[in-house]
Amino acid sequence: MTIGEIDIKDYFDQETLEALEKAFLEFDTSGDGSIGKDELRDLFAKLGKTLTKKQVDAIVREIDSDGNGEIDFEELCYLEIVMSGARPQAHLIDFKTFLPEKTIKQLEQWFSLNDMDDSGKISIDDALKIAEQQDVKVSMDDVTALLSEVKSAADGWLDLPSFCALWTCMTNAQKIINYREYLEAEEVAAYRAMFQEACEGGKEELNRKQVSDVLRNTGLVRVRRHLTRIWEEMAIDKKTMLDFAQFCVVIVRLMKRRKYREVNPQTCTCAGLYEEGFTVKELLMSGFKLKDFEAIRIPARKLYQDGGFSALELRRVGYTATDLRRAGLGIVELRSCGFSLSELRTAGFSAAGLAEAN
C-alpha cells in the first residue's frame, strides 16, 4: 500500500480528520502546508509516541512521495494509517472502488438467494454463512467491529450496499487502481512497448520473475525489498501471471505515484479517452459501458476481441450483422443470437451459408 492509492476518507471520518489537521497545523509553524523531521518528532511526542531520529529519517524516506524532505497533511494521514494499522471503514467506503464488477455481481446473486421475502435485506447470520461458505477468514472480534460501523446492521439485517461494504472489509479487498489516473499517455505507451517486448510466445502476460527483470533492467527497481513488499501486498506469488494492467499497477506502487486526474464518465468523455489512446479494457476500467462504445462506434472487432462482449450483447446495442461479420463472427453464431436471414444476406453471407444456418 502506498500513499498514491489511499483515499484518507476511507479510513477517517470528518471528526478524526479535523483532529489530525488541527495537530498538523499546530506544528506547521511556517504555514507552508508541510512539516520537517524535527516537527514530526515533536508532533508524535505530543501524541504519546516517542521516535528516534533514525526512525524519523526512515519514515520520511518511506512516505515522502515528492522527495522534498518534508511531510504534508496527506502524508501524515498515511503515516497514521500505517502506524496504527488502520483499515478502511465499512461505513465510509464506496465498495465499487474496491470490488471488481464480476465480484459485485456474484455478491448480488448470493444476496438475492438469501433475500427470501424480497425485502431488500438479509440477516447478519446469512451474511456470515455466505462468508464461511466462501472460506473468508475473519475473527468474531473483527466481525463485531465491522458490524458496529454498518448502520443498517443495528436491527440484525443488511441491505445490499451494506453487505457489499462488509464483504469488502472482511476480505481485505484492495482499492482498485486505474493506472491511467496516475500515468501520462506517453508513459503508458512506453510501458506497453516494454511489456510487449518481454512477452513470449504471443502471450499477453508475464510472470513475477519476468516483471522483476524488466523493472530492474530499466532502473525502476533500486531496492529489492520494495518490490518484495509489493508482491506481498498484491498477493502475487511465483506462479501468478500479470497482464498489462497489473504490470502498470506495480509500476504505480513502485514509483509511489499520486493520482494526477480523475478518469470516469463524470469527468471525461468516452470519445476523448478513446482518441487519447485508451484501449477497450481501459475504458471499461474507467467506468464506461457498451452503450458508450456503440455511441462513438468503436469497431465491433475490438469490443468482441478485447472487451469480451458476446455477439448477442453487441447486437442488442445496435451493431449490425455486417459489423459483426467484419469482426470475424461466423454465420451460425450470428443466426443463433437473433439475426434474420435477410440481415445475414445483407451482411454478404452466401446462399449456401444461409441455407446451412437456417
PDB file of C-alpha atoms in Angstrom, residues 180-301:
ATOM      1  CA  ARG A 180      -4.459   5.844 -16.339  1.00  0.00           C
ATOM      2  CA  GLU A 181      -5.166   8.271 -13.480  1.00  0.00           C
ATOM      3  CA  TYR A 182      -1.517   8.083 -12.385  1.00  0.00           C
ATOM      4  CA  LEU A 183       0.458   7.684 -15.615  1.00  0.00           C
ATOM      5  CA  GLU A 184       0.638  10.065 -18.570  1.00  0.00           C
ATOM      6  CA  ALA A 185      -0.355   8.753 -22.015  1.00  0.00           C
ATOM      7  CA  GLU A 186       3.279   8.791 -23.173  1.00  0.00           C
ATOM      8  CA  GLU A 187       4.327   6.740 -20.148  1.00  0.00           C
ATOM      9  CA  VAL A 188       1.601   4.170 -20.760  1.00  0.00           C
ATOM     10  CA  ALA A 189       2.725   3.824 -24.382  1.00  0.00           C
ATOM     11  CA  ALA A 190       6.345   3.339 -23.309  1.00  0.00           C
ATOM     12  CA  TYR A 191       5.439   0.768 -20.651  1.00  0.00           C
ATOM     13  CA  ARG A 192       3.174  -1.060 -23.115  1.00  0.00           C
ATOM     14  CA  ALA A 193       6.068  -1.393 -25.575  1.00  0.00           C
ATOM     15  CA  MET A 194       8.332  -2.558 -22.734  1.00  0.00           C
ATOM     16  CA  PHE A 195       5.736  -5.118 -21.610  1.00  0.00           C
ATOM     17  CA  GLN A 196       5.060  -6.487 -25.093  1.00  0.00           C
ATOM     18  CA  GLU A 197       8.762  -6.833 -25.830  1.00  0.00           C
ATOM     19  CA  ALA A 198       9.141  -9.049 -22.756  1.00  0.00           C
ATOM     20  CA  CYS A 199       6.126 -11.249 -23.595  1.00  0.00           C
ATOM     21  CA  GLU A 200       6.920 -14.613 -25.137  1.00  0.00           C
ATOM     22  CA  GLY A 201       5.045 -16.932 -27.486  1.00  0.00           C
ATOM     23  CA  GLY A 202       2.314 -14.466 -28.330  1.00  0.00           C
ATOM     24  CA  LYS A 203       1.142 -14.304 -24.709  1.00  0.00           C
ATOM     25  CA  GLU A 204      -0.053 -11.018 -23.229  1.00  0.00           C
ATOM     26  CA  GLU A 205       1.179 -11.731 -19.703  1.00  0.00           C
ATOM     27  CA  LEU A 206       4.363 -12.026 -17.678  1.00  0.00           C
ATOM     28  CA  ASN A 207       5.256 -13.974 -14.564  1.00  0.00           C
ATOM     29  CA  ARG A 208       6.703 -12.365 -11.462  1.00  0.00           C
ATOM     30  CA  LYS A 209      10.332 -13.060 -12.396  1.00  0.00           C
ATOM     31  CA  GLN A 210       9.868 -11.586 -15.871  1.00  0.00           C
ATOM     32  CA  VAL A 211       8.309  -8.443 -14.418  1.00  0.00           C
ATOM     33  CA  SER A 212      11.143  -8.150 -11.892  1.00  0.00           C
ATOM     34  CA  ASP A 213      13.735  -8.479 -14.660  1.00  0.00           C
ATOM     35  CA  VAL A 214      12.041  -5.828 -16.817  1.00  0.00           C
ATOM     36  CA  LEU A 215      11.804  -3.357 -13.941  1.00  0.00           C
ATOM     37  CA  ARG A 216      15.409  -3.907 -12.846  1.00  0.00           C
ATOM     38  CA  ASN A 217      16.758  -3.585 -16.385  1.00  0.00           C
ATOM     39  CA  THR A 218      15.004  -0.230 -16.780  1.00  0.00           C
ATOM     40  CA  GLY A 219      16.252   1.069 -13.426  1.00  0.00           C
ATOM     41  CA  LEU A 220      12.794   1.277 -11.836  1.00  0.00           C
ATOM     42  CA  VAL A 221      13.850  -1.101  -9.049  1.00  0.00           C
ATOM     43  CA  ARG A 222      16.814   0.006  -6.976  1.00  0.00           C
ATOM     44  CA  VAL A 223      15.981  -1.666  -3.658  1.00  0.00           C
ATOM     45  CA  ARG A 224      14.881  -5.313  -3.844  1.00  0.00           C
ATOM     46  CA  ARG A 225      12.754  -5.192  -0.695  1.00  0.00           C
ATOM     47  CA  HIS A 226      10.484  -2.533  -2.218  1.00  0.00           C
ATOM     48  CA  LEU A 227       9.416  -4.943  -4.944  1.00  0.00           C
ATOM     49  CA  THR A 228       9.192  -7.838  -2.490  1.00  0.00           C
ATOM     50  CA  ARG A 229       6.758  -5.847  -0.368  1.00  0.00           C
ATOM     51  CA  ILE A 230       4.601  -5.083  -3.415  1.00  0.00           C
ATOM     52  CA  TRP A 231       4.405  -8.800  -4.250  1.00  0.00           C
ATOM     53  CA  GLU A 232       3.223  -9.471  -0.697  1.00  0.00           C
ATOM     54  CA  GLU A 233       0.663  -6.654  -0.681  1.00  0.00           C
ATOM     55  CA  MET A 234      -0.765  -7.677  -4.068  1.00  0.00           C
ATOM     56  CA  ALA A 235      -0.700 -11.401  -3.169  1.00  0.00           C
ATOM     57  CA  ILE A 236       1.438 -12.173  -6.234  1.00  0.00           C
ATOM     58  CA  ASP A 237       3.355 -15.450  -5.957  1.00  0.00           C
ATOM     59  CA  LYS A 238       5.854 -17.051  -8.341  1.00  0.00           C
ATOM     60  CA  LYS A 239       3.097 -18.721 -10.372  1.00  0.00           C
ATOM     61  CA  THR A 240       0.968 -15.602 -10.800  1.00  0.00           C
ATOM     62  CA  MET A 241       0.763 -14.221 -14.335  1.00  0.00           C
ATOM     63  CA  LEU A 242       0.372 -10.447 -14.666  1.00  0.00           C
ATOM     64  CA  ASP A 243      -1.395  -8.730 -17.542  1.00  0.00           C
ATOM     65  CA  PHE A 244      -0.514  -5.228 -18.701  1.00  0.00           C
ATOM     66  CA  ALA A 245      -2.919  -3.549 -16.263  1.00  0.00           C
ATOM     67  CA  GLN A 246      -1.343  -5.334 -13.282  1.00  0.00           C
ATOM     68  CA  PHE A 247       2.114  -4.524 -14.648  1.00  0.00           C
ATOM     69  CA  CYS A 248       1.222  -0.815 -14.630  1.00  0.00           C
ATOM     70  CA  VAL A 249      -0.217  -1.030 -11.107  1.00  0.00           C
ATOM     71  CA  VAL A 250       3.091  -2.483  -9.907  1.00  0.00           C
ATOM     72  CA  ILE A 251       4.883   0.482 -11.508  1.00  0.00           C
ATOM     73  CA  VAL A 252       2.495   2.990  -9.908  1.00  0.00           C
ATOM     74  CA  ARG A 253       3.088   1.455  -6.484  1.00  0.00           C
ATOM     75  CA  LEU A 254       6.827   1.164  -7.000  1.00  0.00           C
ATOM     76  CA  MET A 255       7.148   4.818  -8.033  1.00  0.00           C
ATOM     77  CA  LYS A 256       4.750   5.971  -5.274  1.00  0.00           C
ATOM     78  CA  ARG A 257       2.810   7.950  -7.825  1.00  0.00           C
ATOM     79  CA  ARG A 258      -0.025  10.243  -6.856  1.00  0.00           C
ATOM     80  CA  LYS A 259      -3.201  10.476  -8.873  1.00  0.00           C
ATOM     81  CA  TYR A 260      -2.989  13.467 -11.208  1.00  0.00           C
ATOM     82  CA  ARG A 261      -6.510  13.288 -12.649  1.00  0.00           C
ATOM     83  CA  GLU A 262      -9.895  11.617 -12.254  1.00  0.00           C
ATOM     84  CA  VAL A 263     -10.939   9.340 -15.113  1.00  0.00           C
ATOM     85  CA  ASN A 264     -14.611   8.374 -15.100  1.00  0.00           C
ATOM     86  CA  PRO A 265     -17.824   9.128 -17.032  1.00  0.00           C
ATOM     87  CA  GLN A 266     -18.420  12.234 -14.898  1.00  0.00           C
ATOM     88  CA  THR A 267     -15.047  13.849 -15.626  1.00  0.00           C
ATOM     89  CA  CYS A 268     -14.213  12.604 -19.131  1.00  0.00           C
ATOM     90  CA  THR A 269     -15.923  11.632 -22.362  1.00  0.00           C
ATOM     91  CA  CYS A 270     -15.586   8.183 -23.839  1.00  0.00           C
ATOM     92  CA  ALA A 271     -14.746   9.724 -27.213  1.00  0.00           C
ATOM     93  CA  GLY A 272     -11.989  11.889 -25.731  1.00  0.00           C
ATOM     94  CA  LEU A 273     -10.332   8.990 -23.923  1.00  0.00           C
ATOM     95  CA  TYR A 274     -10.588   6.725 -26.969  1.00  0.00           C
ATOM     96  CA  GLU A 275      -8.937   9.425 -29.048  1.00  0.00           C
ATOM     97  CA  GLU A 276      -6.226   9.678 -26.383  1.00  0.00           C
ATOM     98  CA  GLY A 277      -5.440   6.017 -26.976  1.00  0.00           C
ATOM     99  CA  PHE A 278      -7.400   4.231 -24.244  1.00  0.00           C
ATOM    100  CA  THR A 279      -7.998   0.558 -25.020  1.00  0.00           C
ATOM    101  CA  VAL A 280     -11.421  -1.046 -24.577  1.00  0.00           C
ATOM    102  CA  LYS A 281     -10.198  -2.655 -21.337  1.00  0.00           C
ATOM    103  CA  GLU A 282      -9.010   0.720 -20.041  1.00  0.00           C
ATOM    104  CA  LEU A 283     -12.354   2.328 -20.898  1.00  0.00           C
ATOM    105  CA  LEU A 284     -14.177  -0.458 -19.053  1.00  0.00           C
ATOM    106  CA  MET A 285     -11.833   0.012 -16.084  1.00  0.00           C
ATOM    107  CA  SER A 286     -12.749   3.714 -16.133  1.00  0.00           C
ATOM    108  CA  GLY A 287     -16.478   3.032 -15.813  1.00  0.00           C
ATOM    109  CA  PHE A 288     -17.707   3.229 -19.399  1.00  0.00           C
ATOM    110  CA  LYS A 289     -20.259   0.740 -20.743  1.00  0.00           C
ATOM    111  CA  LEU A 290     -21.008  -0.995 -24.017  1.00  0.00           C
ATOM    112  CA  LYS A 291     -23.639   1.598 -24.925  1.00  0.00           C
ATOM    113  CA  ASP A 292     -20.940   4.289 -24.646  1.00  0.00           C
ATOM    114  CA  PHE A 293     -18.729   2.346 -27.053  1.00  0.00           C
ATOM    115  CA  GLU A 294     -21.537   1.931 -29.573  1.00  0.00           C
ATOM    116  CA  ALA A 295     -22.333   5.645 -29.380  1.00  0.00           C
ATOM    117  CA  ILE A 296     -18.857   6.507 -30.684  1.00  0.00           C
ATOM    118  CA  ARG A 297     -18.823   3.477 -32.991  1.00  0.00           C
ATOM    119  CA  ILE A 298     -15.817   1.640 -31.643  1.00  0.00           C
ATOM    120  CA  PRO A 299     -15.359  -1.236 -34.132  1.00  0.00           C
ATOM    121  CA  ALA A 300     -17.156  -4.427 -33.142  1.00  0.00           C
ATOM    122  CA  ARG A 301     -13.937  -6.394 -33.638  1.00  0.00           C
TER     123      ARG A 301
END
